[in-house]
Coordinates of N, CA, C and O in Angstrom, one line a residue:
M77 N 115.4 90.5 54.3 CA 114.7 90.0 55.5 C 113.2 90.0 55.1 O 112.7 90.9 54.6
E78 N 112.6 88.9 55.4 CA 111.1 88.8 55.2 C 110.3 89.2 56.4 O 110.6 88.8 57.5
F79 N 109.4 90.1 56.2 CA 108.5 90.5 57.3 C 107.3 89.5 57.3 O 106.5 89.4 56.4
T80 N 107.2 88.8 58.5 CA 106.2 87.8 58.6 C 104.8 88.3 59.1 O 103.8 87.6 59.0
H81 N 104.8 89.5 59.6 CA 103.5 90.0 60.2 C 102.8 91.0 59.2 O 101.9 91.7 59.7
F82 N 103.1 90.9 57.9 CA 102.4 91.7 56.9 C 101.8 90.8 55.9 O 102.5 89.8 55.4
N83 N 100.6 91.1 55.4 CA 100.0 90.4 54.3 C 100.5 90.9 53.0 O 101.3 91.9 53.0
E84 N 100.0 90.4 51.9 CA 100.4 90.9 50.6 C 100.1 92.3 50.2 O 100.6 92.9 49.3
Y85 N 99.2 92.9 51.0 CA 98.8 94.3 50.8 C 99.5 95.2 51.8 O 99.2 96.4 51.9
G86 N 100.5 94.7 52.6 CA 101.3 95.5 53.5 C 100.5 95.8 54.8 O 101.0 96.7 55.6
K87 N 99.5 95.1 55.1 CA 98.7 95.3 56.3 C 99.1 94.2 57.3 O 99.5 93.1 57.0
A88 N 98.9 94.6 58.6 CA 99.3 93.7 59.7 C 98.4 92.4 59.6 O 97.3 92.4 59.3
K89 N 99.1 91.3 60.0 CA 98.3 90.0 60.1 C 99.0 89.2 61.2 O 100.1 89.4 61.7
M90 N 98.2 88.2 61.7 CA 98.7 87.3 62.7 C 99.4 86.2 61.9 O 98.9 85.7 61.0
V91 N 100.6 85.9 62.4 CA 101.4 84.8 61.7 C 100.8 83.5 61.9 O 100.3 83.1 62.9
D92 N 100.8 82.7 60.8 CA 100.3 81.3 60.8 C 101.4 80.4 61.3 O 102.4 80.3 60.7
V93 N 101.1 79.8 62.5 CA 102.1 79.0 63.1 C 101.8 77.5 63.0 O 102.4 76.6 63.6
S94 N 100.8 77.2 62.1 CA 100.3 75.8 62.0 C 101.4 74.8 61.6 O 101.4 73.6 61.9
E95 N 102.4 75.2 60.8 CA 103.5 74.4 60.3 C 104.6 74.2 61.3 O 105.5 73.4 61.1
K96 N 104.6 75.0 62.4 CA 105.7 74.9 63.4 C 105.6 73.7 64.3 O 104.5 73.2 64.5
N97 N 106.7 73.2 64.8 CA 106.7 72.1 65.7 C 106.3 72.5 67.1 O 106.7 73.6 67.5
E98 N 105.6 71.7 67.8 CA 105.3 71.9 69.2 C 106.5 71.6 70.0 O 107.1 70.5 69.9
T99 N 106.9 72.5 70.9 CA 108.0 72.3 71.8 C 107.6 72.8 73.2 O 106.7 73.7 73.3
K100 N 108.3 72.4 74.2 CA 108.1 73.0 75.5 C 108.7 74.4 75.5 O 109.8 74.6 75.0
R101 N 108.0 75.4 76.0 CA 108.4 76.7 75.9 C 108.2 77.4 77.3 O 107.2 77.2 77.9
V102 N 109.3 78.1 77.7 CA 109.2 78.8 79.0 C 109.8 80.2 78.8 O 110.8 80.4 78.0
A103 N 109.2 81.1 79.5 CA 109.8 82.5 79.5 C 109.7 83.0 80.9 O 108.8 82.8 81.6
I104 N 110.8 83.8 81.2 CA 110.9 84.4 82.5 C 111.1 85.9 82.3 O 112.0 86.3 81.5
A105 N 110.3 86.7 82.9 CA 110.4 88.2 82.8 C 110.4 88.8 84.1 O 110.0 88.2 85.1
K106 N 111.0 90.0 84.2 CA 111.2 90.7 85.5 C 110.8 92.2 85.3 O 110.9 92.7 84.2
G107 N 110.5 92.8 86.4 CA 110.3 94.3 86.4 C 110.3 94.7 87.8 O 110.5 93.9 88.7
S108 N 110.2 96.0 88.0 CA 110.2 96.5 89.4 C 109.3 97.7 89.5 O 109.1 98.5 88.6
I109 N 108.8 97.9 90.7 CA 108.0 99.1 91.1 C 108.6 99.7 92.3 O 108.7 99.1 93.3
K110 N 109.0 101.0 92.1 CA 109.7 101.7 93.2 C 108.6 102.5 93.9 O 107.6 103.0 93.3
M111 N 108.8 102.6 95.2 CA 107.8 103.3 96.1 C 108.5 103.7 97.4 O 109.6 103.4 97.6
K112 N 107.8 104.5 98.1 CA 108.3 105.0 99.4 C 108.5 103.9 100.4 O 107.7 102.9 100.4
P113 N 109.5 103.9 101.2 CA 109.7 102.9 102.3 C 108.4 102.7 103.1 O 108.1 101.6 103.6
E114 N 107.7 103.8 103.4 CA 106.5 103.7 104.2 C 105.4 102.8 103.5 O 104.7 102.1 104.2
T115 N 105.4 102.9 102.2 CA 104.4 102.1 101.4 C 104.8 100.7 101.5 O 103.9 99.8 101.7
I116 N 106.1 100.4 101.4 CA 106.6 99.0 101.5 C 106.2 98.4 102.9 O 105.7 97.3 103.0
Q117 N 106.4 99.2 103.9 CA 106.0 98.8 105.3 C 104.5 98.5 105.4 O 104.1 97.5 106.0
M118 N 103.7 99.3 104.8 CA 102.3 99.1 104.8 C 101.9 97.8 104.1 O 101.0 97.0 104.6
I119 N 102.6 97.5 103.0 CA 102.3 96.2 102.3 C 102.7 95.1 103.2 O 102.0 94.1 103.3
K120 N 103.9 95.2 103.8 CA 104.4 94.1 104.7 C 103.5 93.8 105.8 O 103.2 92.7 106.2
D121 N 102.9 94.9 106.4 CA 102.0 94.8 107.6 C 100.6 94.6 107.2 O 99.7 94.6 108.1
N122 N 100.3 94.4 105.9 CA 99.0 94.2 105.4 C 98.0 95.3 105.9 O 96.9 95.0 106.3
K123 N 98.4 96.6 105.7 CA 97.7 97.7 106.1 C 97.0 98.5 105.0 O 96.4 99.5 105.2
M124 N 97.0 98.0 103.8 CA 96.4 98.7 102.7 C 94.9 98.4 102.7 O 94.4 97.3 103.0
K125 N 94.1 99.5 102.5 CA 92.6 99.3 102.6 C 92.0 98.3 101.6 O 91.0 97.7 101.9
K126 N 92.7 98.2 100.5 CA 92.2 97.3 99.4 C 92.6 95.8 99.7 O 92.1 94.9 98.9
G127 N 93.4 95.5 100.7 CA 93.6 94.1 101.1 C 95.1 93.7 100.9 O 96.0 94.6 100.9
D128 N 95.3 92.4 100.8 CA 96.7 91.9 100.7 C 97.2 92.1 99.3 O 96.9 91.4 98.4
V129 N 98.1 93.1 99.2 CA 98.6 93.6 98.0 C 99.3 92.5 97.1 O 99.0 92.4 95.9
L130 N 100.2 91.8 97.7 CA 101.0 90.8 96.9 C 100.1 89.6 96.5 O 100.3 89.1 95.4
S131 N 99.2 89.2 97.3 CA 98.3 88.1 96.9 C 97.4 88.5 95.8 O 97.3 87.7 94.8
V132 N 96.9 89.7 95.8 CA 96.0 90.2 94.7 C 96.9 90.4 93.5 O 96.5 90.0 92.4
A133 N 98.1 90.9 93.6 CA 99.0 91.2 92.5 C 99.4 89.8 91.9 O 99.6 89.8 90.6
Q134 N 99.6 88.8 92.7 CA 99.9 87.5 92.1 C 98.8 87.0 91.2 O 99.0 86.5 90.1
I135 N 97.6 87.1 91.7 CA 96.4 86.7 90.9 C 96.3 87.6 89.6 O 96.0 87.1 88.5
G136 N 96.5 88.9 89.8 CA 96.5 89.8 88.7 C 97.5 89.4 87.6 O 97.2 89.4 86.4
G137 N 98.7 89.1 88.0 CA 99.8 88.7 87.1 C 99.4 87.5 86.3 O 99.6 87.4 85.1
I138 N 98.9 86.5 87.0 CA 98.5 85.2 86.4 C 97.4 85.5 85.4 O 97.4 85.0 84.2
T139 N 96.4 86.3 85.8 CA 95.3 86.6 84.9 C 95.9 87.4 83.6 O 95.4 87.1 82.5
G140 N 96.8 88.3 83.9 CA 97.4 89.0 82.7 C 98.1 88.0 81.7 O 97.9 88.2 80.5
A141 N 98.8 87.0 82.2 CA 99.4 86.1 81.4 C 98.4 85.3 80.5 O 98.5 85.2 79.3
K142 N 97.3 84.9 81.2 CA 96.2 84.2 80.5 C 95.5 85.0 79.5 O 94.9 84.5 78.5
K143 N 95.4 86.4 79.7 CA 94.7 87.2 78.8 C 95.5 88.0 77.8 O 95.0 88.9 77.1
T144 N 96.8 87.7 77.7 CA 97.7 88.4 76.8 C 97.1 88.5 75.4 O 97.1 89.5 74.7
W145 N 96.7 87.3 74.9 CA 96.2 87.3 73.5 C 95.0 88.3 73.3 O 94.7 88.7 72.2
D146 N 94.3 88.6 74.4 CA 93.1 89.5 74.3 C 93.5 90.9 74.2 O 92.7 91.8 73.8
I147 N 94.7 91.3 74.7 CA 95.1 92.7 74.7 C 96.3 93.1 73.8 O 96.4 94.3 73.5
I148 N 97.1 92.1 73.4 CA 98.2 92.4 72.4 C 97.7 91.9 71.1 O 97.6 90.7 70.9
P149 N 97.5 92.8 70.1 CA 96.8 92.4 68.9 C 97.3 91.2 68.1 O 96.5 90.4 67.6
M150 N 98.6 91.0 68.0 CA 99.1 89.9 67.2 C 99.5 88.7 67.9 O 100.1 87.7 67.4
C151 N 99.2 88.6 69.2 CA 99.5 87.4 70.0 C 98.5 86.3 69.8 O 97.3 86.6 69.6
H152 N 99.0 85.1 69.8 CA 98.1 83.9 69.6 C 97.5 83.6 71.0 O 98.1 83.8 72.0
N153 N 96.3 83.0 70.9 CA 95.7 82.5 72.1 C 96.4 81.1 72.5 O 96.2 80.1 71.8
I154 N 97.2 81.2 73.5 CA 98.0 80.0 73.9 C 97.5 79.3 75.1 O 97.1 80.0 76.1
F155 N 97.5 78.0 75.0 CA 97.1 77.2 76.2 C 98.4 77.2 77.1 O 99.4 76.6 76.8
L156 N 98.3 77.9 78.3 CA 99.4 77.9 79.2 C 99.3 76.7 80.1 O 98.3 76.3 80.6
T157 N 100.5 76.1 80.3 CA 100.6 75.0 81.2 C 101.1 75.4 82.6 O 101.0 74.6 83.5
G158 N 101.5 76.6 82.7 CA 101.9 77.1 84.0 C 102.2 78.6 84.0 O 102.5 79.1 83.0
S159 N 102.0 79.2 85.2 CA 102.2 80.6 85.3 C 102.5 80.9 86.8 O 101.6 80.5 87.6
D160 N 103.6 81.6 87.1 CA 103.9 81.8 88.5 C 104.5 83.2 88.6 O 105.2 83.7 87.7
I161 N 104.2 83.9 89.7 CA 104.7 85.2 90.0 C 105.4 85.2 91.3 O 104.9 84.6 92.3
K162 N 106.6 85.8 91.4 CA 107.4 85.9 92.6 C 107.7 87.3 92.9 O 108.0 88.1 92.0
F163 N 107.7 87.7 94.2 CA 108.0 89.1 94.6 C 109.2 89.1 95.5 O 109.4 88.2 96.4
T164 N 110.1 90.0 95.3 CA 111.2 90.3 96.2 C 111.0 91.7 96.7 O 111.0 92.7 95.9
V165 N 110.7 91.8 98.0 CA 110.4 93.1 98.6 C 111.7 93.7 99.2 O 112.3 93.1 100.1
L166 N 112.1 94.9 98.7 CA 113.3 95.6 99.1 C 112.9 96.8 99.9 O 111.7 97.0 100.1
E167 N 113.9 97.6 100.2 CA 113.6 98.8 101.1 C 112.6 99.8 100.4 O 111.7 100.3 101.0
N168 N 112.8 100.0 99.1 CA 112.0 101.0 98.4 C 111.5 100.6 97.0 O 111.2 101.4 96.2
E169 N 111.5 99.3 96.9 CA 110.9 98.7 95.6 C 110.5 97.3 95.8 O 111.0 96.6 96.7
I170 N 109.7 96.8 94.9 CA 109.3 95.4 94.8 C 109.7 94.9 93.4 O 109.3 95.5 92.4
E171 N 110.5 93.9 93.4 CA 110.9 93.3 92.1 C 109.9 92.2 91.9 O 109.5 91.4 92.8
V172 N 109.4 92.1 90.7 CA 108.4 91.1 90.2 C 109.0 90.2 89.2 O 109.6 90.7 88.2
E173 N 108.9 88.9 89.3 CA 109.4 87.9 88.3 C 108.2 87.0 88.0 O 107.5 86.4 88.8
A174 N 108.0 86.8 86.7 CA 107.0 85.9 86.2 C 107.6 84.8 85.4 O 108.5 85.1 84.6
T175 N 107.2 83.6 85.6 CA 107.6 82.4 84.8 C 106.3 81.9 84.2 O 105.3 81.6 84.9
V176 N 106.3 81.7 82.9 CA 105.2 81.2 82.1 C 105.6 80.1 81.2 O 106.7 80.1 80.6
S177 N 104.8 79.0 81.1 CA 105.2 77.9 80.3 C 104.0 77.4 79.5 O 102.9 77.6 79.8
T178 N 104.4 76.6 78.4 CA 103.4 76.0 77.6 C 104.1 74.9 76.8 O 105.3 74.8 76.8
V179 N 103.3 74.1 76.1 CA 103.8 73.2 75.1 C 103.1 73.6 73.8 O 101.9 73.4 73.8
G180 N 103.8 74.2 72.9 CA 103.1 74.7 71.7 C 104.0 75.1 70.6 O 105.1 74.8 70.6
K181 N 103.4 75.9 69.7 CA 104.0 76.3 68.4 C 104.6 77.7 68.5 O 105.2 78.2 67.5
T182 N 104.3 78.4 69.6 CA 104.8 79.8 69.7 C 105.2 80.1 71.1 O 104.7 79.4 72.0
G183 N 106.1 81.0 71.3 CA 106.7 81.3 72.6 C 105.8 82.1 73.6 O 104.7 82.5 73.2
V184 N 106.2 82.2 74.8 CA 105.4 82.8 75.8 C 106.1 84.0 76.4 O 105.8 84.4 77.6
E185 N 107.0 84.7 75.7 CA 107.6 85.9 76.2 C 106.6 87.0 76.4 O 106.7 87.7 77.5
M186 N 105.7 87.2 75.5 CA 104.7 88.2 75.7 C 103.8 88.0 76.9 O 103.4 88.9 77.7
E187 N 103.5 86.7 77.2 CA 102.7 86.3 78.3 C 103.5 86.6 79.6 O 102.9 87.1 80.6
A188 N 104.8 86.3 79.7 CA 105.6 86.6 80.9 C 105.7 88.1 81.1 O 105.6 88.6 82.2
L189 N 105.9 88.9 80.0 CA 106.0 90.4 80.1 C 104.7 91.0 80.6 O 104.6 91.9 81.4
T190 N 103.6 90.4 80.1 CA 102.2 90.9 80.5 C 101.9 90.6 81.9 O 101.4 91.4 82.6
A191 N 102.4 89.4 82.3 CA 102.2 89.0 83.7 C 102.9 89.9 84.7 O 102.3 90.4 85.7
V192 N 104.1 90.2 84.4 CA 104.9 91.2 85.2 C 104.2 92.5 85.2 O 104.0 93.2 86.3
S193 N 103.9 93.0 84.1 CA 103.3 94.4 84.0 C 102.0 94.4 84.7 O 101.7 95.4 85.5
T194 N 101.1 93.4 84.6 CA 99.8 93.4 85.2 C 100.0 93.3 86.8 O 99.3 94.0 87.5
A195 N 100.9 92.5 87.2 CA 101.2 92.4 88.7 C 101.6 93.8 89.2 O 101.1 94.2 90.3
M196 N 102.5 94.5 88.5 CA 102.9 95.8 89.0 C 101.8 96.8 88.9 O 101.7 97.7 89.8
L197 N 101.0 96.8 87.9 CA 99.9 97.7 87.8 C 98.9 97.4 88.9 O 98.3 98.4 89.4
T198 N 98.7 96.2 89.3 CA 97.8 95.8 90.4 C 98.4 96.4 91.7 O 97.6 97.0 92.5
I199 N 99.7 96.3 91.9 CA 100.3 96.9 93.1 C 100.1 98.4 93.1 O 99.7 99.0 94.1
Y200 N 100.3 99.0 92.0 CA 100.1 100.5 91.9 C 98.6 100.8 92.2 O 98.4 101.7 93.0
D201 N 97.7 100.1 91.6 CA 96.3 100.3 91.9 C 95.9 100.2 93.4 O 95.2 101.0 94.0
M202 N 96.5 99.2 94.0 CA 96.2 99.0 95.4 C 96.9 99.9 96.4 O 96.4 100.1 97.5
C203 N 97.9 100.6 95.9 CA 98.7 101.5 96.8 C 98.6 103.0 96.4 O 99.1 103.8 97.2
K204 N 98.0 103.3 95.4 CA 98.0 104.7 94.9 C 97.3 105.7 95.8 O 97.7 106.8 95.8
A205 N 96.5 105.2 96.7 CA 95.9 106.1 97.7 C 96.9 106.7 98.7 O 96.7 107.8 99.2
V206 N 98.0 105.9 98.9 CA 99.0 106.4 99.9 C 100.3 106.8 99.3 O 101.1 107.4 99.9
D207 N 100.5 106.5 98.0 CA 101.8 106.8 97.3 C 101.6 107.0 95.8 O 101.5 106.0 95.0
K208 N 101.4 108.2 95.4 CA 101.2 108.5 94.0 C 102.5 108.7 93.2 O 102.5 108.8 92.0
D209 N 103.7 108.6 94.0 CA 105.0 108.7 93.3 C 105.6 107.4 92.9 O 106.7 107.4 92.5
M210 N 104.8 106.3 92.9 CA 105.4 105.0 92.5 C 105.8 105.0 91.1 O 105.2 105.7 90.2
V211 N 106.9 104.3 90.7 CA 107.4 104.2 89.4 C 107.5 102.8 89.0 O 108.2 102.0 89.6
I212 N 106.9 102.4 87.9 CA 107.0 101.1 87.3 C 108.0 101.1 86.2 O 108.0 102.0 85.4
G213 N 108.9 100.1 86.2 CA 109.8 100.0 85.1 C 110.7 98.8 85.1 O 110.5 97.8 85.7
N214 N 111.7 98.9 84.2 CA 112.8 97.9 84.0 C 112.1 96.6 83.7 O 112.6 95.5 84.1
I215 N 111.1 96.6 82.8 CA 110.4 95.3 82.4 C 111.2 94.7 81.3 O 111.5 95.4 80.3
R216 N 111.6 93.4 81.5 CA 112.4 92.8 80.4 C 112.3 91.3 80.5 O 112.0 90.7 81.6
V217 N 112.6 90.6 79.4 CA 112.7 89.2 79.3 C 114.1 88.8 79.9 O 115.1 89.3 79.4
M218 N 114.1 87.8 80.8 CA 115.3 87.3 81.4 C 115.8 86.0 80.7 O 117.0 85.8 80.6
K219 N 114.8 85.2 80.3 CA 115.1 83.9 79.8 C 114.0 83.4 78.9 O 112.8 83.7 79.2
K220 N 114.3 82.7 77.9 CA 113.3 82.0 77.1 C 113.9 80.6 76.7 O 115.1 80.6 76.4
I221 N 113.1 79.6 76.7 CA 113.5 78.3 76.3 C 112.5 77.8 75.3 O 111.3 77.9 75.5
G222 N 113.0 77.1 74.3 CA 112.1 76.4 73.3 C 112.0 77.1 72.0 O 112.4 78.3 71.8
G223 N 111.5 76.4 71.0 CA 111.3 77.0 69.7 C 112.5 76.9 68.8 O 113.6 76.4 69.2
K224 N 112.4 77.4 67.6 CA 113.5 77.3 66.6 C 114.7 78.1 67.0 O 115.8 77.7 66.8
S225 N 114.5 79.2 67.7 CA 115.7 80.0 68.1 C 116.4 79.5 69.3 O 117.4 80.1 69.7
G226 N 115.8 78.5 70.0 CA 116.5 77.9 71.1 C 116.4 78.7 72.4 O 115.4 79.4 72.7
E227 N 117.5 78.7 73.2 CA 117.5 79.3 74.5 C 118.1 80.7 74.4 O 119.1 80.9 73.7
Y228 N 117.5 81.6 75.2 CA 118.0 83.0 75.4 C 118.2 83.2 76.9 O 117.2 82.9 77.7
N229 N 119.3 83.8 77.3 CA 119.5 84.2 78.7 C 120.0 85.7 78.7 O 121.1 85.9 78.0
R230 N 119.4 86.6 79.4 CA 119.8 87.9 79.5 C 121.0 87.9 80.4 O 121.0 87.3 81.5
H231 N 122.0 88.7 80.1 CA 123.2 88.9 80.9 C 123.2 90.3 81.5 O 123.3 91.2 80.7
E232 N 123.1 90.4 82.8 CA 123.0 91.7 83.4 C 124.2 91.9 84.3 O 124.7 91.0 84.9

């Protein structure tokens, strides 16, 4: 097996993708943030002092996708053609789903994962004054399309 992220001195490097073909690439990631039912109700009723939690988390998630290259050391700076965040509000948790797309030489799985993570961190930040017991987790790639390895679908 050839390790592509190491230079000839065994040090980390960013992979050169200049020879790869540009293809349409899409990644979908999910995660969830568990919280007290009372916190969920405050979010639904727009009673958080910091404002509309899900609207701000949506913007936070999209910003996270766009800034992935800036915080994950070996990620390429990718021109994103789309990014969307969806929320499913349940009794004691919010499920977050991010869809990120591009036409390029490298995939957007990291951007989708970062979008989900950032959206959930934003929710935590906006609700921590009323619920310090929130738990963020179950972050995973659900689907990826494009590139040499083709399509991937998680089976749950």
